[in-house]
């Protein structure tokens, strides 16, 4: 990893000059403009106060030290004390040749469990579910790539008060024919109907509560209905997951923790983290936390979302050697997780718990709402994206077989949808826009896929003309265009690391876009196959490495790179 390796080099130089205490941070940054070299450090400015020296003097001393390192072609002190560093072409060539590859799995580091997607049973998956699903999936791929043992857990919302209501609604209003055609849509319809009817007739709520209690007491009829709701829902979700290439390792759902909940309530009370308040079991928080009390068990004995959450953590803690637990949900659950993490800490559970929130997806007109009927189903979105991609393939590559067109359209359409989400800052709210989501121009997956396909096509042509790449490094960095591309490529591994540390796949998207743009500049201005043999081979190998980097990077976003487009 080039800049991690660079960081070490700079830190070691700092340590030699000023002692280890100062070597924690090299303040290294990529430069935006090559006038300032490839990387810049403002260590001197940051450490001046602590060292009691002038920044320029610190910078000068550090620059002299760095100049002895053969990986640098040039070291300069600039402005009030910046150090600009330029790498040698040999070093860049070696790093590009080395490329990017996954680290072997390190089970001793413990398991990273990622909890994502997690839809609520009996509701169709709509675009709102896209974010957790694709962000979680990408984080999973990134951590696996970095050698972590990862367990992908789809924590289904398959337990809770909605099931009492569904059971009542099912018995009263189910339209058998509709249910046969599209079971989850029908379940949603009767669920919405229940809410409307219950406003007029509050006795329905009472009935639903009774059915819920019977379900929780494992009444066979209600259990059978519940199982059916889960089964038909999963059948439908699986179709979406399969198309999106999303796989889970476990899918326990909230119901799995039902029997563990009484133990949690007991532990909370024994450790005096929770107490009885007005008949309920409640956790109160320190004033400085500014969190409202968290109800663990209601007066009527019912457990809540927080209860199953805690039971779930207890279960995972007991069954896995944990590295960390990551939860990918929208930002509205921030308070919930703050409460839960606080409680887990007070119970003395020593676990690295991380909430990875994301912004909401809405429409220009406001929020999606089932009631308003403006919800876009995930399946519709995917179909539309693939159809648009199919039309483009048809236009650009009519000679391909129908089968190949289908495969490409699927990869491109789904790639566009995923990338439209993953390339954004995770925390920003997203306004759903068909054209933006399905755009194939600019910073989009199709642009990256196209760049990859272009490289593959160049490679095929080279092979046809008898130009064969030797196994060793033949990359010569002969001009600024090649240099800029090489530098962008060498930054990918460290970008992946940063994306993992900050749970931000968009950093990878940005780096890939930068690489693709630089590659296209290279491709459009520098001939490859027409050159003499050594230049042709060098450019071909640089191209092939770029293709591999794009493919690997897209893979981390869950997007397939195709051979032609
Ligand atoms: N089912 C929940 C929802 O749709 C998300 C669950 C997230 N995971 C968790 N462990 N709380 O909002």
XYZ file of C-alpha atoms and ligand atoms in Angstrom:
577
model
C 0.000 0.000 0.000
C 1.794 2.983 -1.191
C 0.762 5.774 1.050
C 0.702 3.607 4.150
C 4.244 2.601 3.264
C 5.105 6.215 2.605
C 3.591 7.273 5.875
C 5.888 4.808 7.634
C 8.923 6.186 5.864
C 8.059 9.739 6.832
C 7.201 8.735 10.389
C 10.505 6.957 10.742
C 12.370 9.996 9.534
C 10.468 12.112 12.073
C 11.253 9.615 14.802
C 14.980 9.690 14.007
C 15.055 13.476 14.146
C 12.632 14.382 16.906
C 11.936 11.200 18.847
C 9.202 8.633 18.742
C 6.595 10.810 20.440
C 6.330 12.937 17.359
C 6.074 10.076 14.907
C 2.393 9.293 15.497
C 1.214 11.404 12.613
C 3.149 12.360 9.510
C 0.396 14.761 8.348
C 0.743 13.348 4.879
C -1.737 14.271 2.182
C -2.206 13.687 -1.505
C -1.671 16.935 -3.363
C -4.336 18.295 -5.651
C -1.778 19.865 -7.934
C 1.436 18.231 -9.124
C 3.270 21.555 -8.667
C 3.352 20.564 -4.997
C 4.697 17.116 -5.718
C 2.760 13.896 -5.176
C 2.333 14.222 -1.429
C 2.635 17.013 1.028
C 3.254 16.935 4.772
C 2.533 19.792 7.143
C 4.166 18.087 10.095
C 6.486 21.040 10.641
C 3.583 23.456 11.095
C 1.767 21.119 13.427
C 4.732 20.210 15.589
C 6.331 23.658 15.787
C 4.544 24.590 19.011
C 5.328 21.326 20.722
C 8.957 21.318 19.566
C 9.459 25.001 20.290
C 11.134 25.529 16.924
C 10.386 27.465 13.775
C 8.347 25.506 11.225
C 10.782 26.310 8.419
C 13.692 24.924 10.445
C 11.817 21.749 11.267
C 10.817 21.359 7.643
C 14.376 21.920 6.441
C 15.751 19.266 8.803
C 13.054 16.768 7.856
C 13.544 17.488 4.168
C 17.271 16.731 4.482
C 16.463 13.470 6.199
C 13.896 12.479 3.548
C 16.273 13.294 0.724
C 18.333 10.269 1.733
C 15.434 7.978 0.926
C 15.790 6.682 -2.658
C 12.028 6.479 -3.266
C 11.911 10.265 -3.575
C 12.972 12.020 -6.688
C 12.516 15.433 -5.142
C 11.888 16.883 -1.685
C 11.130 20.572 -1.334
C 10.260 22.913 1.480
C 7.537 25.347 0.490
C 5.651 28.255 2.014
C 5.737 28.534 5.800
C 6.979 24.937 6.210
C 5.248 22.450 3.941
C 7.272 19.566 2.600
C 6.487 18.526 -0.955
C 7.474 15.043 -1.983
C 7.795 13.618 -5.442
C 8.242 9.907 -6.001
C 10.648 8.409 -8.510
C 9.306 6.859 -11.687
C 10.909 3.544 -10.775
C 9.058 3.468 -7.524
C 5.716 4.262 -9.184
C 6.312 1.672 -11.874
C 7.036 -0.992 -9.259
C 3.945 -0.108 -7.267
C 1.689 -0.201 -10.335
C 3.177 -3.502 -11.399
C 2.541 -4.937 -7.952
C -1.116 -3.971 -8.195
C -3.788 -4.544 -5.626
C -4.750 -7.900 -4.194
C -6.756 -9.182 -1.258
C -5.089 -10.014 2.013
C -5.433 -13.570 3.256
C -8.100 -14.141 5.890
C -6.840 -13.613 9.443
C -9.276 -15.491 11.701
C -7.311 -14.599 14.847
C -8.344 -10.969 14.407
C -11.886 -11.973 15.307
C -15.117 -11.814 13.392
C -16.639 -8.651 12.004
C -20.413 -9.085 11.972
C -22.198 -6.713 9.643
C -25.885 -6.288 10.235
C -27.497 -4.812 7.144
C -30.474 -4.801 4.792
C -32.734 -6.183 7.549
C -36.160 -5.456 6.043
C -39.360 -5.873 7.988
C -41.331 -8.956 7.015
C -44.588 -8.571 5.066
C -43.522 -5.350 3.380
C -42.217 -5.237 -0.177
C -38.651 -4.014 -0.547
C -38.637 -0.505 -1.904
C -35.867 1.890 -2.870
C -35.497 2.884 0.773
C -34.037 -0.566 1.420
C -31.426 -0.107 -1.231
C -29.089 1.972 0.866
C -28.587 -0.387 3.793
C -28.352 -3.313 1.407
C -25.714 -1.965 -0.953
C -23.698 -0.035 1.630
C -23.629 -3.048 3.956
C -22.690 -5.351 1.112
C -19.849 -3.090 0.033
C -18.495 -2.802 3.570
C -18.621 -6.574 3.784
C -16.602 -6.919 0.585
C -14.080 -4.309 1.699
C -13.467 -5.987 5.062
C -13.150 -9.433 3.461
C -10.688 -7.985 0.993
C -8.627 -6.669 3.886
C -8.438 -10.144 5.409
C -11.097 -9.909 8.091
C -13.387 -12.797 8.780
C -16.787 -11.286 8.091
C -20.271 -12.566 8.813
C -23.076 -10.923 6.901
C -26.244 -10.967 8.979
C -29.640 -10.006 7.636
C -31.366 -9.067 10.876
C -34.921 -9.437 9.639
C -37.737 -7.592 11.342
C -39.690 -10.791 11.803
C -41.101 -10.290 15.296
C -43.154 -7.685 17.074
C -46.515 -6.003 17.281
C -47.097 -5.900 13.518
C -47.726 -9.647 13.529
C -50.765 -9.443 15.780
C -52.229 -6.900 13.381
C -51.331 -8.929 10.325
C -52.971 -12.022 11.747
C -56.208 -10.143 12.412
C -56.107 -8.510 8.989
C -55.338 -11.794 7.256
C -58.351 -13.503 8.777
C -60.683 -10.647 7.952
C -59.689 -9.113 4.669
C -57.289 -11.266 2.668
C -58.028 -11.392 -1.033
C -56.977 -14.950 -1.915
C -56.541 -14.213 -5.573
C -54.277 -11.213 -5.046
C -52.389 -13.107 -2.380
C -51.721 -15.890 -4.858
C -50.423 -13.438 -7.437
C -48.333 -11.194 -5.234
C -48.380 -12.224 -1.595
C -46.243 -9.484 -0.080
C -48.154 -6.700 -1.815
C -51.362 -8.193 -0.505
C -49.954 -8.441 3.020
C -48.977 -4.833 2.848
C -52.413 -3.828 1.584
C -54.211 -5.530 4.472
C -51.717 -4.131 6.967
C -52.452 -0.598 5.786
C -56.155 -1.418 5.863
C -55.790 -2.555 9.458
C -54.385 0.837 10.463
C -57.289 2.629 8.788
C -59.964 0.356 10.235
C -58.451 0.482 13.724
C -58.831 4.239 13.744
C -62.561 3.739 13.441
C -62.772 0.665 15.621
C -60.247 0.588 18.483
C -61.414 -2.912 19.464
C -59.291 -4.172 16.568
C -56.136 -3.100 18.366
C -57.222 -5.112 21.364
C -57.831 -8.128 19.174
C -54.406 -7.725 17.561
C -52.759 -7.623 20.984
C -54.448 -10.882 21.933
C -53.278 -12.537 18.719
C -49.768 -11.280 19.352
C -49.749 -12.778 22.830
C -50.988 -16.076 21.399
C -48.216 -15.969 18.831
C -45.611 -15.275 21.494
C -46.986 -18.191 23.481
C -46.453 -20.372 20.417
C -50.081 -21.023 19.590
C -49.793 -23.423 16.610
C -52.273 -21.645 14.331
C -50.665 -18.266 14.795
C -47.191 -19.702 14.479
C -48.216 -21.302 11.179
C -49.474 -17.961 9.870
C -46.356 -16.168 11.032
C -44.182 -18.770 9.335
C -46.126 -18.268 6.171
C -45.628 -14.483 6.274
C -41.918 -14.975 6.739
C -41.709 -17.576 3.991
C -43.541 -15.607 1.305
C -41.622 -12.452 2.199
C -38.256 -14.162 2.011
C -39.155 -15.711 -1.303
C -39.628 -12.267 -2.688
C -36.601 -10.688 -0.986
C -34.408 -13.504 -2.245
C -35.264 -12.646 -5.826
C -34.079 -9.099 -5.239
C -30.955 -10.224 -3.384
C -30.082 -12.679 -6.105
C -30.370 -10.083 -8.787
C -28.324 -7.619 -6.807
C -25.703 -10.250 -5.996
C -26.228 -9.866 -2.260
C -25.482 -12.858 -0.044
C -25.844 -13.303 3.671
C -24.142 -15.804 5.918
C -26.860 -15.786 8.527
C -30.412 -14.524 8.627
C -31.676 -15.031 12.130
C -34.058 -12.143 12.476
C -35.448 -10.687 15.663
C -37.599 -13.754 16.384
C -34.466 -15.792 16.930
C -33.782 -13.867 20.105
C -37.237 -14.097 21.604
C -36.435 -16.773 24.158
C -33.265 -15.011 25.244
C -35.034 -11.824 26.200
C -36.120 -12.727 29.737
C -32.460 -13.420 30.591
C -31.459 -10.010 29.360
C -34.110 -8.335 31.452
C -32.849 -10.271 34.463
C -29.201 -9.370 33.803
C -30.134 -5.703 33.421
C -31.946 -5.703 36.718
C -29.310 -7.710 38.566
C -26.563 -5.387 37.446
C -28.836 -2.477 38.363
C -28.693 -1.012 34.904
C -32.478 -1.197 34.609
C -35.163 -0.704 37.222
C -38.904 -0.940 37.555
C -40.708 2.252 36.784
C -44.508 2.403 36.695
C -44.655 -1.331 36.181
C -42.245 -1.345 33.243
C -38.559 -2.269 33.191
C -36.637 0.815 32.148
C -33.039 1.974 31.704
C -32.372 5.593 32.592
C -29.362 7.519 31.382
C -27.036 10.018 32.901
C -28.151 13.559 32.257
C -25.053 14.354 30.229
C -25.943 11.627 27.718
C -29.170 13.466 26.899
C -30.894 10.236 25.963
C -34.451 9.502 26.920
C -35.183 6.426 29.011
C -35.196 3.122 27.187
C -38.053 0.742 27.893
C -36.942 -2.868 28.038
C -40.177 -4.522 29.055
C -43.582 -2.918 28.969
C -46.059 -3.028 31.793
C -48.028 -5.747 29.965
C -44.874 -7.884 29.732
C -44.169 -7.182 26.059
C -40.566 -6.872 24.917
C -39.396 -4.183 22.538
C -36.929 -3.516 19.740
C -34.276 -2.582 22.318
C -34.800 -5.863 24.169
C -34.227 -8.005 21.113
C -31.275 -5.816 20.163
C -29.569 -6.490 23.475
C -30.414 -10.184 23.325
C -28.899 -10.283 19.878
C -25.648 -8.720 21.054
C -25.500 -11.171 23.954
C -25.999 -14.039 21.525
C -23.312 -12.861 19.136
C -20.916 -12.249 22.008
C -21.412 -15.784 23.222
C -21.167 -17.492 19.830
C -18.361 -15.658 18.089
C -14.916 -14.400 18.843
C -15.828 -10.833 17.931
C -13.730 -8.140 16.369
C -16.643 -5.741 16.021
C -20.349 -5.438 15.337
C -21.370 -3.060 12.578
C -24.940 -1.880 12.078
C -25.918 -0.277 8.803
C -29.229 1.564 9.149
C -30.630 4.950 8.332
C -29.784 7.893 10.556
C -33.160 7.827 12.293
C -31.938 4.893 14.370
C -29.007 6.848 15.769
C -30.651 7.369 19.152
C -31.628 3.721 19.398
C -28.040 2.621 18.900
C -26.677 5.249 21.273
C -28.964 3.869 23.950
C -28.046 0.271 23.172
C -24.290 0.896 23.074
C -24.476 2.797 26.336
C -26.382 -0.054 27.974
C -23.973 -2.669 26.595
C -21.098 -0.693 28.115
C -22.805 -0.499 31.503
C -23.427 -4.239 31.437
C -19.667 -4.608 31.128
C -19.838 -6.120 27.672
C -16.572 -5.183 26.146
C -17.433 -5.108 22.442
C -16.584 -2.756 19.639
C -20.029 -1.610 18.515
C -20.403 0.700 15.550
C -23.473 2.285 14.070
C -22.997 3.196 10.420
C -25.829 5.585 9.668
C -26.837 6.853 6.264
C -29.058 9.666 5.057
C -32.612 9.129 3.992
C -33.776 8.595 0.484
C -36.777 10.663 -0.488
C -38.468 12.365 -3.385
C -38.372 16.005 -4.425
C -41.940 16.171 -3.169
C -41.032 14.696 0.226
C -40.855 11.293 1.808
C -41.879 8.000 0.333
C -45.012 6.761 1.969
C -47.034 3.647 1.457
C -50.157 5.589 2.230
C -49.482 8.168 -0.442
C -48.706 5.350 -2.830
C -45.510 7.013 -4.096
C -43.202 4.202 -3.048
C -40.912 2.808 -5.719
C -40.364 -0.907 -5.425
C -36.840 -2.135 -5.676
C -37.821 -4.657 -8.306
C -39.300 -1.927 -10.531
C -36.167 0.146 -10.179
C -33.936 -2.758 -11.160
C -36.131 -3.709 -14.129
C -36.119 -0.162 -15.409
C -32.351 0.195 -14.988
C -31.665 -3.047 -16.812
C -34.092 -2.161 -19.617
C -32.354 1.175 -20.152
C -28.956 -0.506 -20.161
C -30.256 -3.082 -22.631
C -31.285 -0.337 -25.033
C -27.830 1.211 -24.871
C -26.097 -2.118 -25.483
C -28.440 -2.789 -28.373
C -27.488 0.520 -29.916
C -23.740 0.319 -29.336
C -23.139 -3.385 -29.879
C -25.888 -4.834 -32.075
C -23.582 -7.649 -33.203
C -23.402 -9.322 -29.767
C -25.484 -12.412 -29.038
C -28.783 -11.871 -27.242
C -27.439 -13.760 -24.279
C -24.383 -11.590 -23.996
C -26.510 -8.452 -24.323
C -28.613 -9.642 -21.415
C -25.604 -10.282 -19.225
C -24.113 -6.890 -19.997
C -27.419 -5.095 -19.483
C -27.861 -6.722 -16.092
C -24.334 -5.773 -14.969
C -24.588 -2.220 -16.270
C -28.126 -1.487 -15.075
C -27.522 -2.841 -11.602
C -24.074 -1.283 -11.502
C -25.613 2.123 -12.226
C -28.133 1.778 -9.425
C -25.617 0.613 -6.833
C -23.031 3.171 -7.779
C -25.504 6.044 -7.702
C -25.895 5.223 -4.034
C -22.366 4.179 -3.105
C -20.645 7.134 -4.744
C -22.424 9.618 -2.481
C -21.378 10.719 0.918
C -23.091 8.153 3.107
C -24.603 10.714 5.437
C -26.174 12.958 2.818
C -29.849 12.634 2.227
C -30.533 11.379 -1.259
C -33.241 12.706 -3.480
C -34.368 9.892 -5.663
C -34.253 10.794 -9.313
C -34.733 8.207 -12.053
C -32.459 9.940 -14.527
C -29.688 10.535 -12.066
C -29.835 7.014 -10.783
C -29.816 5.543 -14.272
C -27.337 7.924 -15.838
C -24.490 6.330 -17.758
C -22.356 9.457 -18.097
C -19.890 11.186 -15.781
C -19.128 9.700 -12.399
C -21.175 6.526 -12.853
C -20.597 2.786 -12.824
C -21.228 2.449 -16.573
C -18.431 4.933 -17.221
C -16.068 2.841 -15.097
C -17.306 -0.391 -16.651
C -16.881 1.129 -20.087
C -13.294 2.111 -19.287
C -12.624 -1.431 -18.132
C -14.189 -2.909 -21.280
C -12.103 -0.558 -23.405
C -8.949 -1.881 -21.775
C -10.035 -5.478 -22.297
C -10.689 -4.758 -25.930
C -7.239 -3.203 -26.290
C -5.763 -6.276 -24.683
C -7.587 -8.619 -27.065
C -6.397 -6.597 -30.022
C -2.844 -6.697 -28.740
C -2.997 -10.462 -28.381
C -4.360 -10.775 -31.925
C -1.471 -8.753 -33.285
C 0.970 -10.997 -31.463
C 1.948 -8.577 -28.705
C 2.325 -10.633 -25.589
C 3.020 -9.285 -22.127
C 5.996 -10.794 -20.351
C 5.504 -11.699 -16.679
C 8.019 -9.149 -15.420
C 7.558 -5.415 -14.950
C 7.924 -3.568 -18.251
C 6.199 -0.332 -17.219
C 8.171 2.764 -18.124
C 6.742 6.014 -16.887
C 7.719 8.321 -19.726
C 5.510 11.384 -19.504
C 3.204 13.333 -17.220
C 0.086 11.557 -18.480
C 1.430 8.144 -17.590
C 2.787 9.452 -14.349
C -0.566 10.870 -13.263
C -2.291 7.588 -14.055
C 0.358 5.581 -12.213
C 0.087 7.775 -9.156
C -3.708 7.430 -9.050
C -3.386 3.654 -9.345
C -0.916 3.416 -6.509
C -3.287 5.318 -4.248
C -6.021 2.715 -4.500
C -4.842 0.298 -1.765
C -4.606 2.996 0.886
C -7.958 4.344 -0.244
C -9.486 0.935 0.404
C -8.012 1.005 3.901
C -9.441 4.464 4.528
C -12.820 3.416 3.167
C -12.806 0.531 5.652
C -11.743 2.664 8.607
C -14.409 5.267 7.955
C -17.022 2.860 6.512
C -17.221 4.990 3.402
C -17.312 3.116 0.093
C -17.627 6.457 -1.711
C -13.884 7.009 -1.172
C -13.250 4.005 -3.396
C -15.745 5.277 -5.964
C -13.934 8.632 -6.080
C -10.564 6.985 -6.527
C -11.868 4.739 -9.327
C -13.371 7.705 -11.099
C -10.053 9.522 -10.872
C -8.245 6.476 -12.256
C -10.737 6.072 -15.117
C -10.497 9.726 -16.095
C -6.721 9.585 -16.078
C -6.780 6.385 -18.062
C -9.056 7.868 -20.705
C -6.781 10.884 -21.033
C -3.907 8.475 -21.503
C -5.831 6.340 -23.988
C -6.977 9.305 -26.037
C -3.578 10.950 -26.269
C -1.043 8.143 -26.361
C -1.084 5.343 -28.912
C -0.328 1.882 -27.602
C -0.169 -0.692 -30.366
C 1.353 1.598 -32.977
C 4.420 2.318 -30.861
C 7.750 0.530 -30.867
C 7.817 -2.695 -28.940
C 9.084 -1.493 -25.549
C 6.681 1.455 -25.390
C 3.810 -0.676 -26.631
C 4.483 -3.298 -23.980
C 4.844 -0.681 -21.265
C 1.567 1.006 -22.159
C -0.182 -2.297 -22.525
C 0.933 -3.424 -19.088
C -0.043 -0.092 -17.582
C -3.439 -0.501 -19.245
C -3.892 -4.060 -18.035
C -3.032 -3.053 -14.476
C -5.548 -0.226 -14.716
C -8.179 -2.695 -15.875
C -7.386 -4.972 -12.946
C -7.594 -2.100 -10.498
C -10.966 -0.994 -11.886
C -12.276 -4.523 -11.749
C -11.080 -5.076 -8.189
C -12.383 -1.686 -7.066
C -15.778 -2.198 -8.694
C -15.860 -5.615 -7.061
C -15.534 -3.927 -3.666
C -18.637 -1.942 -4.516
C -20.443 -5.119 -5.550
C -20.367 -4.136 -9.221
C -19.404 -6.483 -12.035
C -16.841 -5.428 -14.618
C -17.694 -6.745 -18.079
C -15.384 -7.715 -20.941
C -17.272 -5.707 -23.550
C -19.968 -3.129 -23.605
N -35.640 -4.005 10.716
C -35.116 -2.714 11.034
C -35.767 -1.669 10.138
O -36.266 -1.989 9.083
C -33.627 -2.627 10.875
C -32.838 -3.547 11.748
C -31.403 -3.151 11.861
N -30.623 -4.034 12.676
C -30.652 -4.069 14.002
N -29.898 -4.949 14.630
N -31.382 -3.240 14.699
O -35.757 -0.512 10.492
